[in-house]
mmCIF file of C-alpha atoms in Angstrom:
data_model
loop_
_atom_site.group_PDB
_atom_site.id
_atom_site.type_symbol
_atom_site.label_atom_id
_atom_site.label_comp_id
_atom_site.label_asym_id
_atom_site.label_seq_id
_atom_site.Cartn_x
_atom_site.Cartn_y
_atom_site.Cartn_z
ATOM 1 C CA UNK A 17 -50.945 250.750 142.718
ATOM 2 C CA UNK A 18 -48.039 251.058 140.431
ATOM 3 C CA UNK A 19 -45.637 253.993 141.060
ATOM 4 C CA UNK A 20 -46.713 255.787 137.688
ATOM 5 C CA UNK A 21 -50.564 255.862 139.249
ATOM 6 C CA UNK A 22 -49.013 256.583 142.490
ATOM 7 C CA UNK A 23 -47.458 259.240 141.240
ATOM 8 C CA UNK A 24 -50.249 260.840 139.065
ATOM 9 C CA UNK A 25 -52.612 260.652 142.431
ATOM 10 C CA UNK A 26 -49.524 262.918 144.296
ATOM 11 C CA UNK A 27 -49.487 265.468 141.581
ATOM 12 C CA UNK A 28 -52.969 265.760 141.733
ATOM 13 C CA UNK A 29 -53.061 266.265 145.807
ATOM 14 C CA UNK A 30 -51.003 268.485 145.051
ATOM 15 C CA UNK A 31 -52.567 270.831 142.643
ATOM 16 C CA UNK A 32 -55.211 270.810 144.833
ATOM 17 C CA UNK A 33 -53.791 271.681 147.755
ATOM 18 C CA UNK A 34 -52.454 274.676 145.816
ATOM 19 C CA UNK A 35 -55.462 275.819 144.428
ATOM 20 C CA UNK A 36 -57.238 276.011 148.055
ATOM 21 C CA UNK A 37 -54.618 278.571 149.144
ATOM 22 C CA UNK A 38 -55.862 281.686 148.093
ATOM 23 C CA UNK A 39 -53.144 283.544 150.082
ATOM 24 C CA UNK A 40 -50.826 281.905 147.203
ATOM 25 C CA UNK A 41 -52.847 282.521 144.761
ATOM 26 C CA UNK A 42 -53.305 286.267 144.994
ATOM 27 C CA UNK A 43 -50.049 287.195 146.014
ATOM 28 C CA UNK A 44 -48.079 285.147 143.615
ATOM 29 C CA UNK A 45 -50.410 284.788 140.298
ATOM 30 C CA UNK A 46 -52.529 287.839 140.549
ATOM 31 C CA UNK A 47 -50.991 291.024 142.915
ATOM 32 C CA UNK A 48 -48.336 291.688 140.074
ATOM 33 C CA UNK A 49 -50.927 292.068 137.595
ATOM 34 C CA UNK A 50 -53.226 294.433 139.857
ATOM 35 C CA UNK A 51 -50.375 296.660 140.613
ATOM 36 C CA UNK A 52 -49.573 296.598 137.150
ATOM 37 C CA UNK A 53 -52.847 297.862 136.190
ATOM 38 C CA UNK A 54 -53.526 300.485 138.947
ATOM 39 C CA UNK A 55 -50.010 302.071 137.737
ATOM 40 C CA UNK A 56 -51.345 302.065 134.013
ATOM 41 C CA UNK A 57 -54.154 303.677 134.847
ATOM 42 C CA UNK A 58 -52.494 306.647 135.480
ATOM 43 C CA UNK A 59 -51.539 308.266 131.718
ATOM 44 C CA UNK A 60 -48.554 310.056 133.134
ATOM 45 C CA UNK A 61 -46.939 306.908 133.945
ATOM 46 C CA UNK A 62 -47.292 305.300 130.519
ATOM 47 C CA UNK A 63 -45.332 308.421 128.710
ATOM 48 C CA UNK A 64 -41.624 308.341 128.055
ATOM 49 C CA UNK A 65 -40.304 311.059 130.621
ATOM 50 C CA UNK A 66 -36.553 312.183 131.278
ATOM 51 C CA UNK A 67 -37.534 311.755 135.228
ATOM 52 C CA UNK A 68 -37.802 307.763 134.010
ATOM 53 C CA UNK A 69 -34.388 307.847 132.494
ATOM 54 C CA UNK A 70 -36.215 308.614 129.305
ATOM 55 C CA UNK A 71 -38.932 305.518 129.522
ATOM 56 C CA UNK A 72 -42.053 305.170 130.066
ATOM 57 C CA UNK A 73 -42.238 304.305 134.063
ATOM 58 C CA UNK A 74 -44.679 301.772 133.375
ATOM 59 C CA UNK A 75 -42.100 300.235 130.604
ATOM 60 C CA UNK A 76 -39.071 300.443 133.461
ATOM 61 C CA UNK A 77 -40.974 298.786 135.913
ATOM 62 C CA UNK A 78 -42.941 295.638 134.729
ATOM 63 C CA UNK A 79 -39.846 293.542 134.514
ATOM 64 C CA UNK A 80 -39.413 294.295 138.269
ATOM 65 C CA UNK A 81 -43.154 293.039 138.507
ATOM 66 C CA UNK A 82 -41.983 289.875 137.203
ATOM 67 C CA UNK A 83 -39.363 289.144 139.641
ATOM 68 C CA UNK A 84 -42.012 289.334 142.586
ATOM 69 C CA UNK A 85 -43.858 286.190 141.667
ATOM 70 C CA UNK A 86 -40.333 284.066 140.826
ATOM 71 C CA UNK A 87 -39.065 285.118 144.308
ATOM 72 C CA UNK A 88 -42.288 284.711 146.424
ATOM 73 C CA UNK A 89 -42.990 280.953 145.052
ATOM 74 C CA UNK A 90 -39.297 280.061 144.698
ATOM 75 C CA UNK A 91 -38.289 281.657 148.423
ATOM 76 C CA UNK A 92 -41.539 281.747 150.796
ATOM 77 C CA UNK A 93 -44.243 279.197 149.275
ATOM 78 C CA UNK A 94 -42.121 276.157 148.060
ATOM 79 C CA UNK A 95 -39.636 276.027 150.710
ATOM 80 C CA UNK A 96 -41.947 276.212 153.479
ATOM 81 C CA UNK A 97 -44.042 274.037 151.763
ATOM 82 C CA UNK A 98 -41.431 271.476 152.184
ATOM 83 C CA UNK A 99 -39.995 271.949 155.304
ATOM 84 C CA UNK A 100 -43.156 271.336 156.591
ATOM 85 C CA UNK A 101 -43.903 268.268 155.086
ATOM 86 C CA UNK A 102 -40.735 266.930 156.222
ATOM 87 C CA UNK A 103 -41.522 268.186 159.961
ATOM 88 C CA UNK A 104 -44.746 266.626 159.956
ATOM 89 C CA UNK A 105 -42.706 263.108 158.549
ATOM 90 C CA UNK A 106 -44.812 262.999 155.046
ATOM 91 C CA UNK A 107 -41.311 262.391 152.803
ATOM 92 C CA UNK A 108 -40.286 259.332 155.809
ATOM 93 C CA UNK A 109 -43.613 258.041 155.060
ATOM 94 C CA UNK A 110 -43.087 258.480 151.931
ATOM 95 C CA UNK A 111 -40.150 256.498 151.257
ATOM 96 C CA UNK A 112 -42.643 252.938 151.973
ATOM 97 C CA UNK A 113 -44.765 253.769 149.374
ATOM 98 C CA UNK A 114 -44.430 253.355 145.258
ATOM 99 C CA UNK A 115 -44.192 257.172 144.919
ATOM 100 C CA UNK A 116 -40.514 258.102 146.650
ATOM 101 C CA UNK A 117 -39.988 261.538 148.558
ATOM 102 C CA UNK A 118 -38.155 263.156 145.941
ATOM 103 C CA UNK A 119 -41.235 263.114 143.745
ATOM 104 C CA UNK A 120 -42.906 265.376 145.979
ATOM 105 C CA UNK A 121 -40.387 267.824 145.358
ATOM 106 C CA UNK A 122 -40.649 267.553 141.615
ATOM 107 C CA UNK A 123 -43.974 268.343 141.935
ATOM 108 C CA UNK A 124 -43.876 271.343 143.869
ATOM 109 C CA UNK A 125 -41.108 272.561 141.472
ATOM 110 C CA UNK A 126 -43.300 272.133 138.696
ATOM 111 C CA UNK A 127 -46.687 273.765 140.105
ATOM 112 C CA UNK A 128 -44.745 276.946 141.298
ATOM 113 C CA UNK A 129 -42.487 277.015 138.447
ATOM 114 C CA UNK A 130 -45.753 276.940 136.188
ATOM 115 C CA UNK A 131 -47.614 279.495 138.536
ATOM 116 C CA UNK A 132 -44.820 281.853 137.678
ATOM 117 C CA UNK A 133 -45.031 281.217 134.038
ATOM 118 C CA UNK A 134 -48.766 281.950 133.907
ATOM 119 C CA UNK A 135 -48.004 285.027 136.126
ATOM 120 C CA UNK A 136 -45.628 286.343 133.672
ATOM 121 C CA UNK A 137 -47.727 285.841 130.613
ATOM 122 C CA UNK A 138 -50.442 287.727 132.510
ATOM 123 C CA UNK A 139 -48.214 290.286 132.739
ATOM 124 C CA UNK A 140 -47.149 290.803 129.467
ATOM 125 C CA UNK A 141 -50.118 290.131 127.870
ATOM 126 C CA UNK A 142 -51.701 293.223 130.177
ATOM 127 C CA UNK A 143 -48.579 295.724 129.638
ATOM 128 C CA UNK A 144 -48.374 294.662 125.747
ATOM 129 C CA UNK A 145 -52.135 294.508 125.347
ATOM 130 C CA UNK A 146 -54.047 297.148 127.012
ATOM 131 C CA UNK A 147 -51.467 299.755 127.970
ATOM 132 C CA UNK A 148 -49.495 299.943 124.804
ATOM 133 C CA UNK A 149 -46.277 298.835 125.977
ATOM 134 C CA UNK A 150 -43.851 297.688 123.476
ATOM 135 C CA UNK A 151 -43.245 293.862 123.451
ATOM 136 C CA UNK A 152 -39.748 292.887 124.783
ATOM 137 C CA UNK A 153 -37.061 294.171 122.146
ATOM 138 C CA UNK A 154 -35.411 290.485 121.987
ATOM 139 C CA UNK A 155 -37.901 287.640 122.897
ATOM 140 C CA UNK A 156 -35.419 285.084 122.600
ATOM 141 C CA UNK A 157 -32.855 286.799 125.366
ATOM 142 C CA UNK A 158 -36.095 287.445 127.385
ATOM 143 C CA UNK A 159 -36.765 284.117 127.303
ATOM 144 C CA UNK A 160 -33.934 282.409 128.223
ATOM 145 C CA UNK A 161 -33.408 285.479 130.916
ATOM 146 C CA UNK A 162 -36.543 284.338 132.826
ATOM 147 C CA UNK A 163 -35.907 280.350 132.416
ATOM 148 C CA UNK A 164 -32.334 281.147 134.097
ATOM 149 C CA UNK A 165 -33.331 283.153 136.286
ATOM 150 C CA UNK A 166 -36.199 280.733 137.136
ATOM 151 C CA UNK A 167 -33.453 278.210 137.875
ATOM 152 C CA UNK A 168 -31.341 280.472 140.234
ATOM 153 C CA UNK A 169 -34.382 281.554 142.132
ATOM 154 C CA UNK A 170 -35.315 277.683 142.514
ATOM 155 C CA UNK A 171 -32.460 276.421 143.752
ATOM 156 C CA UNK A 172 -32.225 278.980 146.368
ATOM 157 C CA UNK A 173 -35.541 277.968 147.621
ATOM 158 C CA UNK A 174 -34.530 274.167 147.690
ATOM 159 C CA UNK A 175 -31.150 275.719 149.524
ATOM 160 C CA UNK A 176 -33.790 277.035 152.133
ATOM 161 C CA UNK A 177 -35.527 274.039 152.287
ATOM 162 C CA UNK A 178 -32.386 271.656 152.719
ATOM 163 C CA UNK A 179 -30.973 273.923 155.375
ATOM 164 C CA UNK A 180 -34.195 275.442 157.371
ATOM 165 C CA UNK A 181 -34.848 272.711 160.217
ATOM 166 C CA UNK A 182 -38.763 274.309 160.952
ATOM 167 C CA UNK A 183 -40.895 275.420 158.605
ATOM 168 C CA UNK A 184 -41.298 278.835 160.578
ATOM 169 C CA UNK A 185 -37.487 278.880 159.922
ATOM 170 C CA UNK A 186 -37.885 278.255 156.808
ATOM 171 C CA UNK A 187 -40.643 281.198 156.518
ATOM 172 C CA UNK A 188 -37.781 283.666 157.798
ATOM 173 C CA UNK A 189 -35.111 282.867 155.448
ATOM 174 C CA UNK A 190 -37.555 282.848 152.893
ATOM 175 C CA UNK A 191 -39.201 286.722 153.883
ATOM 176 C CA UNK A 192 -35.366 287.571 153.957
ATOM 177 C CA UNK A 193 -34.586 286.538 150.406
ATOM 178 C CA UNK A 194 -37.623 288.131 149.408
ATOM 179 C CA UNK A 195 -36.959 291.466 150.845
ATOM 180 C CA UNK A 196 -33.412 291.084 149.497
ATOM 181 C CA UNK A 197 -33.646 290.076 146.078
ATOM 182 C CA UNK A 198 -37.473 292.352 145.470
ATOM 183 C CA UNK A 199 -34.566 295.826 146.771
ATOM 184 C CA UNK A 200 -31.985 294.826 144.455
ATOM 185 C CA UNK A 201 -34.538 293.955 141.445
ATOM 186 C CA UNK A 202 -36.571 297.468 141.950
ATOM 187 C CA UNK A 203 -39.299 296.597 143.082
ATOM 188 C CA UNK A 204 -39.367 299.083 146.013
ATOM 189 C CA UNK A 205 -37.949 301.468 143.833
ATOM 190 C CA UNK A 206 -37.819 301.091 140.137
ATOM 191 C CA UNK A 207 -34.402 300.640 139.054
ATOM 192 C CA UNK A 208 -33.620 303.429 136.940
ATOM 193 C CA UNK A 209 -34.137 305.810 140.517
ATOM 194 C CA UNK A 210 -31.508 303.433 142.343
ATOM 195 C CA UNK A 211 -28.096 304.805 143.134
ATOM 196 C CA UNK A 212 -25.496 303.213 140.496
ATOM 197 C CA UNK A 213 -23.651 301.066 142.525
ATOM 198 C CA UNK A 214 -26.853 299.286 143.011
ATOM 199 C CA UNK A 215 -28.049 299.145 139.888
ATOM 200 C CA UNK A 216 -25.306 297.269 138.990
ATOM 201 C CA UNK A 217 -24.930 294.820 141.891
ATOM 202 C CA UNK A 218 -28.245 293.474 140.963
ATOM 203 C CA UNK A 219 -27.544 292.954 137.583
ATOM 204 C CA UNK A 220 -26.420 289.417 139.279
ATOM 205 C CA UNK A 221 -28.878 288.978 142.018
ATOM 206 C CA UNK A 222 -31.517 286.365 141.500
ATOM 207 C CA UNK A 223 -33.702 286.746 139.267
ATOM 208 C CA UNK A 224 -31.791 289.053 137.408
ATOM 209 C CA UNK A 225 -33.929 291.883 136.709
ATOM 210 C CA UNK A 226 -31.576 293.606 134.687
ATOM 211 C CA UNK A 227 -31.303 290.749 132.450
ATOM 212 C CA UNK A 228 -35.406 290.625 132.075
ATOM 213 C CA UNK A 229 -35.045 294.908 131.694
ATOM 214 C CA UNK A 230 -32.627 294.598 128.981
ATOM 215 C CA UNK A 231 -33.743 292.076 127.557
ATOM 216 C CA UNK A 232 -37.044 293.978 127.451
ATOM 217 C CA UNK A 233 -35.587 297.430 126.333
ATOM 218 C CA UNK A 234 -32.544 297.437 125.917
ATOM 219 C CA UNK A 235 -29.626 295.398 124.004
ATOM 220 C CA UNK A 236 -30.267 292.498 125.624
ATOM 221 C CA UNK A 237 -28.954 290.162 128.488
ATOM 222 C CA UNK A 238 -25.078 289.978 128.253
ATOM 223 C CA UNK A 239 -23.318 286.542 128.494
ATOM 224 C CA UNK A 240 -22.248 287.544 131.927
ATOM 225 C CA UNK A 241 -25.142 287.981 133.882
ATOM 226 C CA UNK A 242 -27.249 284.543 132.474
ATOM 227 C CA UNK A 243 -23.267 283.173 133.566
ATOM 228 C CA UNK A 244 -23.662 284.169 136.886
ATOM 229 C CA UNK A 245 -26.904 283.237 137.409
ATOM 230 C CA UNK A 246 -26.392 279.842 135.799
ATOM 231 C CA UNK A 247 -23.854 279.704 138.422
ATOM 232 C CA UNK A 248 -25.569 280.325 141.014
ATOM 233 C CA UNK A 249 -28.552 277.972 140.101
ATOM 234 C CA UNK A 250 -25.847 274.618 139.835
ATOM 235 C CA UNK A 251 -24.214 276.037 142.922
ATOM 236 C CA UNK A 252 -27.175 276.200 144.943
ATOM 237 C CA UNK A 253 -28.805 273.195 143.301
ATOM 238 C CA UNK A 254 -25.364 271.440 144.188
ATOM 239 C CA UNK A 255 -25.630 272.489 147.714
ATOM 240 C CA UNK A 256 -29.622 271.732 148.379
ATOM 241 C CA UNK A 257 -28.522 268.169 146.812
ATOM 242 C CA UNK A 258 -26.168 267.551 149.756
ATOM 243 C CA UNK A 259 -27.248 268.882 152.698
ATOM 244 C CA UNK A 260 -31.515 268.163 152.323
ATOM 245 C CA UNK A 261 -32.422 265.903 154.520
ATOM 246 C CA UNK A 262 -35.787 263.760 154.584
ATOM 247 C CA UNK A 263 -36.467 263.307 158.135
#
């Protein structure tokens, strides 16, 4: 078997294995969505209200519905994911075989990074499509918002998975980010009901939910907060590069 077969056998495993976790499915793919529409079913929260800061609630709080599937797969499915192949000794064994470890974790990035994609579009196609909302203001900044912050929320998960020595370990950091990063983005409360000083702190916090938000509605995302979170993707990338281990 040449490594190119090899390889397209692994990928396949592993879409597989994906698909029969329905856990992952639902919360990552699909629970964004639902909340989504059980909060546009109610008309109040579709109309432009001063109590919103003047928007819609629904409008002020899909980007923040975005964030949740980025940070699940990047912080609690792939990184555990990982660990525990490593714990069990699959990327040693691995390493005899045409297909080397570090192909498994190019596959993983891919399938979650592509779950989140197809999340998103469900999302927008939903808010956009049946409850009226306006498209984002500047596509292009909305893009390249949710790529970078795709990228920063990635490499944090490989961080987790290069540092966490158990995969229950690496299940802890990972609920920690999440819990983190879902505060700061609004998803607990939307972010136009946070004090200030919050607000603006995660303007930089992985994903970078203000970026998606103004991007969205607003002017767009400014040059410094796709910086920082370019920054923090090569940092952590950087980091995950020199301290994962395969055994």
């Amino acid at each position: 078997m040449t490594a190119r077969s090899a390889t397209a056998v692994l990928a396949r495993t592993e879409a597989r294995l994906f698909l029969r976790e329905p856990g992952t499915l639902l919360l990552a793919l699909l629970l964004p969505t639902v909340l989504l529409v059980g909060l546009g079913a109610v008309p109040a929260l579709r109309e432009p209200s001063p109590a919103f800061g003047g928007q819609a609630f629904l409008s002020g709080y899909t980007p923040s519905l975005l964030g949740w599937s980025l940070a699940f797969l990047a912080l609690q499915t792939m990184p555990a994911n990982l660990v525990a192949y490593r714990e069990k000794g699959i990327l040693r064994r691995l390493a005899i075989t045409p297909v080397r470890p570090a192909v498994v974790l190019q596959v993983q990035l891919l399938l979650n990074v592509v779950t989140a994609a197809i999340a998103m579009v469900l999302v927008v196609v939903v808010a956009v499509g049946v409850f009226g909302s306006a498209p984002p203001r500047h596509p292009l900044a909305f893009a390249a918002a949710f790529v970078i912050g795709s990228a920063s929320m990635f490499a944090l998960g490989l961080l987790i998975a290069a540092l966490a020595p158990r995969a229950k370990a690496a299940a802890a950091l990972g609920t920690l980010g999440l819990l983190v990063t879902q505060f700061f983005g609004g998803l607990y409360l939307p972010r136009f009901l946070l004090p200030e000083v919050i607000v603006r702190i995660g303007e930089f916090v992985p994903p970078g939910i203000g970026a998606f938000q103004s991007a969205w509605t607003g002017d767009g995302a400014t040059p410094v907060q796709l910086t920082v979170l370019s920054a923090v993707a090569v940092v952590a990338t950087v980091a995950a590069v020199r301290y994962f281990r395969w055994e």
